[in-house]
Structures are given as C-alpha cells and as structure tokens.
Tab-separated table of C-alpha atoms and ligand atoms in Angstrom:
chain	number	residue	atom	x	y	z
L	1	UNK	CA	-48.723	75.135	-17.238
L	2	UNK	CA	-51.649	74.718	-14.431
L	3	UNK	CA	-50.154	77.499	-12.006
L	4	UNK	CA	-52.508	76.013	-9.138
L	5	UNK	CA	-51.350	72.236	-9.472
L	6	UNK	CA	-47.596	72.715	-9.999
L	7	UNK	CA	-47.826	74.682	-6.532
L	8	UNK	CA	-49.529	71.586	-4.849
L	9	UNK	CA	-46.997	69.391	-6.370
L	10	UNK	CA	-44.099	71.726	-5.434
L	11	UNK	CA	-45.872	71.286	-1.459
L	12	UNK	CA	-45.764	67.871	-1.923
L	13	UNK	CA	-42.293	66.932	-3.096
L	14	UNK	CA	-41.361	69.836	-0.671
L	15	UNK	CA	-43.120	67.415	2.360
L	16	UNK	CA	-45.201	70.547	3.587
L	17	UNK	CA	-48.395	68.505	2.277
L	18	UNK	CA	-48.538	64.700	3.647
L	19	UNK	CA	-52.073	63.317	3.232
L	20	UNK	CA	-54.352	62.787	1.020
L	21	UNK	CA	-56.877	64.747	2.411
L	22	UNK	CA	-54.871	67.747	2.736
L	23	UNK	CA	-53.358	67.998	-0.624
L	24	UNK	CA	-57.041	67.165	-1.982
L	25	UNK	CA	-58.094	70.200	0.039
L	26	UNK	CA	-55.527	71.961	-1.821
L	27	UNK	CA	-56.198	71.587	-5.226
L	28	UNK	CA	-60.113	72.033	-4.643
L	29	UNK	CA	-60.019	75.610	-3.466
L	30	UNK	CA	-59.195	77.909	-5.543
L	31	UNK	CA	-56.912	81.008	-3.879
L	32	UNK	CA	-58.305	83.410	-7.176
L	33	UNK	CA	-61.110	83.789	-5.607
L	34	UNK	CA	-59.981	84.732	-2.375
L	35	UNK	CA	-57.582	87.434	-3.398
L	36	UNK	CA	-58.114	90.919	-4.698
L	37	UNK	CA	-58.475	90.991	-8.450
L	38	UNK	CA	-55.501	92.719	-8.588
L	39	UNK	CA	-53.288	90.456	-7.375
L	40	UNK	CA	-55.369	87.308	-9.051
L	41	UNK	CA	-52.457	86.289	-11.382
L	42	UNK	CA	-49.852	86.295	-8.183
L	43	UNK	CA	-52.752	83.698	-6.582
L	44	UNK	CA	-51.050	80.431	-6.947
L	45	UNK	CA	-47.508	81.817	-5.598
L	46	UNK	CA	-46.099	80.729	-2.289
L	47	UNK	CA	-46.536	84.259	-0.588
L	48	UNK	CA	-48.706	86.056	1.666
L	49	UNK	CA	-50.562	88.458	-0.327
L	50	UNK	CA	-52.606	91.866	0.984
L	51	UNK	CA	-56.698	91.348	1.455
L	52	UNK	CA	-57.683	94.962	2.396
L	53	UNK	CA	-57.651	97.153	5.987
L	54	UNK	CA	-53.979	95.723	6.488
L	55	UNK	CA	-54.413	92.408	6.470
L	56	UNK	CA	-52.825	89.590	4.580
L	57	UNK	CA	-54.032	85.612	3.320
L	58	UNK	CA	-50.903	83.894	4.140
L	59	UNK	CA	-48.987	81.937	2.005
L	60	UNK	CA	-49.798	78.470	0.902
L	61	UNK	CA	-47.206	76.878	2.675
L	62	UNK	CA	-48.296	78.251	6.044
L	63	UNK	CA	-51.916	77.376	5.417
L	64	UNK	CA	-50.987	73.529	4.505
L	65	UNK	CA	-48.712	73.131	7.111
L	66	UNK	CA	-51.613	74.240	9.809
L	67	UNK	CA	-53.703	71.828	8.200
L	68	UNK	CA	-51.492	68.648	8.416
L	69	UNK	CA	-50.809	69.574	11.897
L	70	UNK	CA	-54.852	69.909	12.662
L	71	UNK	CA	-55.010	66.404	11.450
L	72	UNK	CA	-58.658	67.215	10.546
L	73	UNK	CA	-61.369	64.156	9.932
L	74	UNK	CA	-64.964	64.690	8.681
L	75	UNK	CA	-67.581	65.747	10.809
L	76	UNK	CA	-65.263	68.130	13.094
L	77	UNK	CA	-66.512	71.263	14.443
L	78	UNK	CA	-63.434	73.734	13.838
L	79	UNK	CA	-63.118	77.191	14.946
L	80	UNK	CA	-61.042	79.739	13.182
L	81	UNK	CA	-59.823	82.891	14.699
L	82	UNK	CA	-59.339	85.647	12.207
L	83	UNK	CA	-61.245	84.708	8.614
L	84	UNK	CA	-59.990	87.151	6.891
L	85	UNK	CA	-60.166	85.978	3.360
L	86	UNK	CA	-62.142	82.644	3.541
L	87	UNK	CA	-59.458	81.153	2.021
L	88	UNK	CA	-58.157	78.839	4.991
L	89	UNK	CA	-61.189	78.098	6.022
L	90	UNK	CA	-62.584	77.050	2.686
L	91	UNK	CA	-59.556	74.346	2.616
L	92	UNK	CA	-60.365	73.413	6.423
L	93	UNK	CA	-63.855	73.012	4.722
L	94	UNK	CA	-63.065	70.578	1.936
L	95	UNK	CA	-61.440	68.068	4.547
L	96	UNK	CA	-64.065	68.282	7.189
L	97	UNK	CA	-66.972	68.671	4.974
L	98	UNK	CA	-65.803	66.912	1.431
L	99	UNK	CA	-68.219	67.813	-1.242
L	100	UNK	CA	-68.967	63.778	-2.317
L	101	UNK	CA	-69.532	62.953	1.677
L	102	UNK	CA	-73.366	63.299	2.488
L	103	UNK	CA	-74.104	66.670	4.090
L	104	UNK	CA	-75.823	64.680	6.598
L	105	UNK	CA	-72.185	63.736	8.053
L	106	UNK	CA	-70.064	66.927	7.241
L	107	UNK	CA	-68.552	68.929	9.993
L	108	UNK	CA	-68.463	72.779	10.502
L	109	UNK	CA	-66.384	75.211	10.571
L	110	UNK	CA	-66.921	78.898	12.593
L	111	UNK	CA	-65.052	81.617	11.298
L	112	UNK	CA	-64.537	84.823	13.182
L	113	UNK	CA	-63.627	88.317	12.110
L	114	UNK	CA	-63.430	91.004	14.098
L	115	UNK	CA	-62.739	93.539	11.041
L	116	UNK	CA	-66.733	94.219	9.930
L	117	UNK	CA	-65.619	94.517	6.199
L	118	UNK	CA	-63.140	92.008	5.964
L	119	UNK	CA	-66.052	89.815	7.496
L	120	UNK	CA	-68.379	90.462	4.407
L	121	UNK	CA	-65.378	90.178	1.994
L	122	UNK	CA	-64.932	86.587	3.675
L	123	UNK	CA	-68.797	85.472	3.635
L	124	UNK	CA	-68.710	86.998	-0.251
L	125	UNK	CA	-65.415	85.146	-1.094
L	126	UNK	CA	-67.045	81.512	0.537
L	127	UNK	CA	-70.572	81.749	-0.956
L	128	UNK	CA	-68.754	82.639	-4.515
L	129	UNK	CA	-66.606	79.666	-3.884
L	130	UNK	CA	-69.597	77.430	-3.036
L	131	UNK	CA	-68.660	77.063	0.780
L	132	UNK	CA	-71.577	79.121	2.695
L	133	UNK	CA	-73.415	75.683	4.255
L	134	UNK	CA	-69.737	74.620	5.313
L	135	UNK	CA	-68.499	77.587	6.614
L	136	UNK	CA	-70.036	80.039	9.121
L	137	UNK	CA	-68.405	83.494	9.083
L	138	UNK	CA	-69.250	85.521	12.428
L	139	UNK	CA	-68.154	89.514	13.114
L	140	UNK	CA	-66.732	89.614	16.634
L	141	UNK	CA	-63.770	89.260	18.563
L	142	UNK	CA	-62.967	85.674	18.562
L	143	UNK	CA	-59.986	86.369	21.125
L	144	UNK	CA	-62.857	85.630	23.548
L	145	UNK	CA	-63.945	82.304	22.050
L	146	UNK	CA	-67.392	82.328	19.977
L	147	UNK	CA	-70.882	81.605	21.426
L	148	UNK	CA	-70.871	78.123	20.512
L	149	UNK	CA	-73.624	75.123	21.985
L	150	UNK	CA	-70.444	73.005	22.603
L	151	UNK	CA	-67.070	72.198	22.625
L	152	UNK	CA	-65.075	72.394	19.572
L	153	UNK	CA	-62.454	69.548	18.175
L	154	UNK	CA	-60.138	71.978	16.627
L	155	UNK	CA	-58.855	75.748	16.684
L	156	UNK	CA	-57.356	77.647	13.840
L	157	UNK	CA	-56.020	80.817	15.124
L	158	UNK	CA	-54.536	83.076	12.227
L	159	UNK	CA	-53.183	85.699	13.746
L	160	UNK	CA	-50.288	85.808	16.597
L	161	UNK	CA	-51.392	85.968	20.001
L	162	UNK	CA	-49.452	87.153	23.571
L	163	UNK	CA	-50.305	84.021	24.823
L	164	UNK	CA	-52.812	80.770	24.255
L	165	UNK	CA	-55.954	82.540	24.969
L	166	UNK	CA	-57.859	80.898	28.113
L	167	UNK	CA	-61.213	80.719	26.876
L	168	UNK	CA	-60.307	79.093	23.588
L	169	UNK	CA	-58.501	76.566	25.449
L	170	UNK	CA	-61.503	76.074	27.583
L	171	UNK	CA	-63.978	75.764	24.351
L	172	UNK	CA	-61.730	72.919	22.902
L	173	UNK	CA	-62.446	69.409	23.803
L	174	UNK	CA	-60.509	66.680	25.640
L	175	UNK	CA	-58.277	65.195	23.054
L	176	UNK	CA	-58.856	68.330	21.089
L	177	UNK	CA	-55.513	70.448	18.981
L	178	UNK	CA	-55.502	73.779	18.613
L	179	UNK	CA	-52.895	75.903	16.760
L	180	UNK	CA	-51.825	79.344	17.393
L	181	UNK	CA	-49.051	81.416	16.365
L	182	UNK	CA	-47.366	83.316	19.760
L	183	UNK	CA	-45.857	85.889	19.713
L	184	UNK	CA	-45.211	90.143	19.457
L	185	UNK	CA	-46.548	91.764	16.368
L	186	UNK	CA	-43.581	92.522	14.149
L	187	UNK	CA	-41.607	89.741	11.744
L	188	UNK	CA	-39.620	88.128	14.175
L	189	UNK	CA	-39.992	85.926	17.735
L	190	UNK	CA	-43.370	84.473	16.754
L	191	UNK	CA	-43.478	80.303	17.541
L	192	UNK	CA	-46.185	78.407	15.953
L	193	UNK	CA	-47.740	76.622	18.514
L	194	UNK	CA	-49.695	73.069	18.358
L	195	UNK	CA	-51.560	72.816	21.673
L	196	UNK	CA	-53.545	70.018	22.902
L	197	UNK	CA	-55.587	68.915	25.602
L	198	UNK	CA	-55.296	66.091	27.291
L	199	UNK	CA	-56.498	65.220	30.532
L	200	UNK	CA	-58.139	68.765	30.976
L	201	UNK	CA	-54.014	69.562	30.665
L	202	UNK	CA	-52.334	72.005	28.109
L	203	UNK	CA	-49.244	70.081	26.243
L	204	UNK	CA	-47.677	72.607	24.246
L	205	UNK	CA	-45.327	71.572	21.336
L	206	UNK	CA	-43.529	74.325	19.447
L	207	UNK	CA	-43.060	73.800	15.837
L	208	UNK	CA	-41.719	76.316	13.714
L	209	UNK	CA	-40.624	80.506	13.942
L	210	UNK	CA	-43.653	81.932	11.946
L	211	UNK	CA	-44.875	85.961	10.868
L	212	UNK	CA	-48.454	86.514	11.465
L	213	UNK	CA	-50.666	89.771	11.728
L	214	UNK	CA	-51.252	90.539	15.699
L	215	UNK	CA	-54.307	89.177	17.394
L	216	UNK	CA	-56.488	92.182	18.412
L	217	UNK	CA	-59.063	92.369	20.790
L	218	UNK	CA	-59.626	91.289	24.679
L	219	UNK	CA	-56.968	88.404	24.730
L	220	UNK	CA	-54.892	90.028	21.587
L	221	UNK	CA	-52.666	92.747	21.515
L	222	UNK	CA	-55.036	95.843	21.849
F	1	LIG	N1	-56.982	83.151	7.634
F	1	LIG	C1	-57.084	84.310	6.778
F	1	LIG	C2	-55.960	85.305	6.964
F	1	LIG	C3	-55.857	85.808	8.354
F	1	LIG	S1	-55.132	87.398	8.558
F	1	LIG	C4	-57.231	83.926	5.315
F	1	LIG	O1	-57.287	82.727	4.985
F	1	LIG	O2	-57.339	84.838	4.491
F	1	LIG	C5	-55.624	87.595	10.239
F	1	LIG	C6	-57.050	88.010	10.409
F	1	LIG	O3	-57.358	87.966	11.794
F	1	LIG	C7	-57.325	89.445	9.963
F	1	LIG	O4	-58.368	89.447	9.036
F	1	LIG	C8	-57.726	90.159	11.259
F	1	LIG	O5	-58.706	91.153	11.061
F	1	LIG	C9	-58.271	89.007	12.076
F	1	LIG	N2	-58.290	89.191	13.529
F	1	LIG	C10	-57.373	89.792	14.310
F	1	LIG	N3	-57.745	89.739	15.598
F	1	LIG	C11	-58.925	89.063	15.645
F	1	LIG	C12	-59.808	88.686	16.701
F	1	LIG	N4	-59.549	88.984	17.973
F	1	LIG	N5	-60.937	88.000	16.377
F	1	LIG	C13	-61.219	87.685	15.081
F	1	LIG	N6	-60.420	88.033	14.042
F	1	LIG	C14	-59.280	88.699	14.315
C-alpha cells in the first residue's frame, strides 16, 4: 500500500482537500524528505512531527486546509512566516509554480526563518526536493514582514501570533488573504485566522481552534 496516496485520498473523502490543484500539490511533494530520517517511515501520517531546535512540520491536514483556504493561482507571490521544514512551502510551490507551467509564468514564494539552522535545514530540504528556483528561504524575523520590491498576494504564517501583525497586513495587497493562527503559545485558545483586505480594510473570518508553535520575534511572543 502507497502510504503517501492513501493519506491524500483519506484528505479527500475527509473534504479537508477540495481542488484539484491542492490535492495535486499533495501528492507531488514528498513529506520524506522534509522530516528527520528518523521519523521518515511516520512521514505520510496525519501528525505533526519534530524538525529540530523545538520545532515541529505540522500535520498534513493543517497544511491542506491552509492551502484551500489561500485559494492560490499561478504566478502569486506568497510569503511564508516560519519555513521551518520546507515542507509547506514546497506544496504552496507546486500550485503557484506547477512544474509543466513555463517558468516564465510561475509565481514565488518567500520563506522566512528566524531559527539560522532550521533555515539551512529548509533551503537543504527544498533544493533536495527540486524546489530552490520556486522557493526563496530567507534567515530573519519575518514578524516584521520581509524586504520585498512589492506587495505580496498571499501570507502563510506558521506559527501563532498575539495578534495579525501590522506590517504583514500592510505588505499584502488589496484583494489579498492572509492566514495566521492567533493565539498564546500553549495547546489551547489558538483561532486560525483567514484575513483579507479589502478596501485597504481588515475582514477577519475565524475558522477553526488550531495548536501552533509561538511566533517569536518583534511582533511574536518574545
Ligand atoms: N511551515 C513549517 C513548520 C513551521 S513550525 C514546515 O512546513 O515545516 C514554525 C516555524 O516558525 C519554526 O521553524 C520557527 O522557528 C519559525 N518562526 C517562529 N517565529 C518566527 C519569526 N518571527 N520569523 C520567521 N520564522 C519564525
């Protein structure tokens, strides 16, 4: 039995994956090589597993769920706040960046890690993977945004923040979605978060309770 398929059909007939392009997305990338060797043959279940200096890759279900609620087209510039592995932003990768569209028409994705090592393990895990032109992994606190030459159509934010940081709401674009887990560091009273702009306005929808690692840094927890 194909471990990695029967969990994107399990997503499926669970409704967690909707589209196409998602579920494609999720049978291209393959988690293996995003996890510590040690836990390779745990890669293809539903759970968040440990990546190294207390961090996790969350599970599958999380990651997919982000995803559909992105509602990510080719040729978007997305941001992602807290790398980590790669992993998610490998999949973000494969929807705004498929391999059989010309590169001349793929989008980007910028990565940020504030941890120095998990930020080599990430840019080591993507080029292994075959994502390094897709997928742009930078070493600084991306609390504060990124230094970017313009606004961005979506945010990824990975790790749960006090509140929707100001200056990532400022870098996304009218129309744009960003989402964010909110919320104090611990397992419980974190909200997913899809927030959009519209009108220079922040609509806010809530979506689901969710466990992330704390956002560190200037508009994190420390
Ligand atoms: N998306 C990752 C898992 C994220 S775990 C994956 O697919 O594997 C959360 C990550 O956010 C951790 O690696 C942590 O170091 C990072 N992080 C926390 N605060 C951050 C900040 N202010 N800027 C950038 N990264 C941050």
């Amino acid at each position: 039995m194909d471990l990695h398929k029967s969990l994107v059909e399990r997503l499926v007939r669970l409704g967690i994956i909707r589209s196409e392009k998602v579920r494609r997305a999720a049978e291209r990338v393959k988690r293996e090589l995003f996890v510590p060797s040690k836990y390779r043959d745990m890669a293809y279940a539903d759970t968040p597993l440990p990546i190294g200096e207390g961090q996790t890759i969350s599970a599958p279900h999380i990651v997919f769920m982000m995803n559909e609620l992105l509602d990510l087209e080719v040729g978007h510039l997305v941001l992602e706040v807290g790398a980590g592995s790669g992993y998610h932003a490998a999949t973000v990768a494969e929807i705004v960046a498929p391999s059989e569209v010309p590169p001349h028409k793929w989008g980007t994705v910028i990565a940020v890690e504030i941890n120095p090592t998990l930020a080599t393990q990430a840019r080591y895990n993507l080029k292994e993977a075959g994502y390094l032109g897709r997928v742009h992994v930078l070493n600084l606190d991306g609390s504060a945004g990124a230094p970017l030459r313009r606004e961005v159509d979506r945010i990824l934010v990975t790790a749960a923040a006090p509140d929707v940081p100001k200056p990532l709401f400022d870098l996304l674009r009218e129309e744009g979605k960003m989402i964010i887990p909110v919320g104090s560091p611990g397992f419980w009273g974190q909200e997913l978060l899809l927030v959009e702009k519209v009108n220079g306005r922040m609509v806010t929808t809530k979506v689901t309770d969710v466990a992330f690692v704390p956002l560190r840094g200037r508009y994190g927890w420390s």
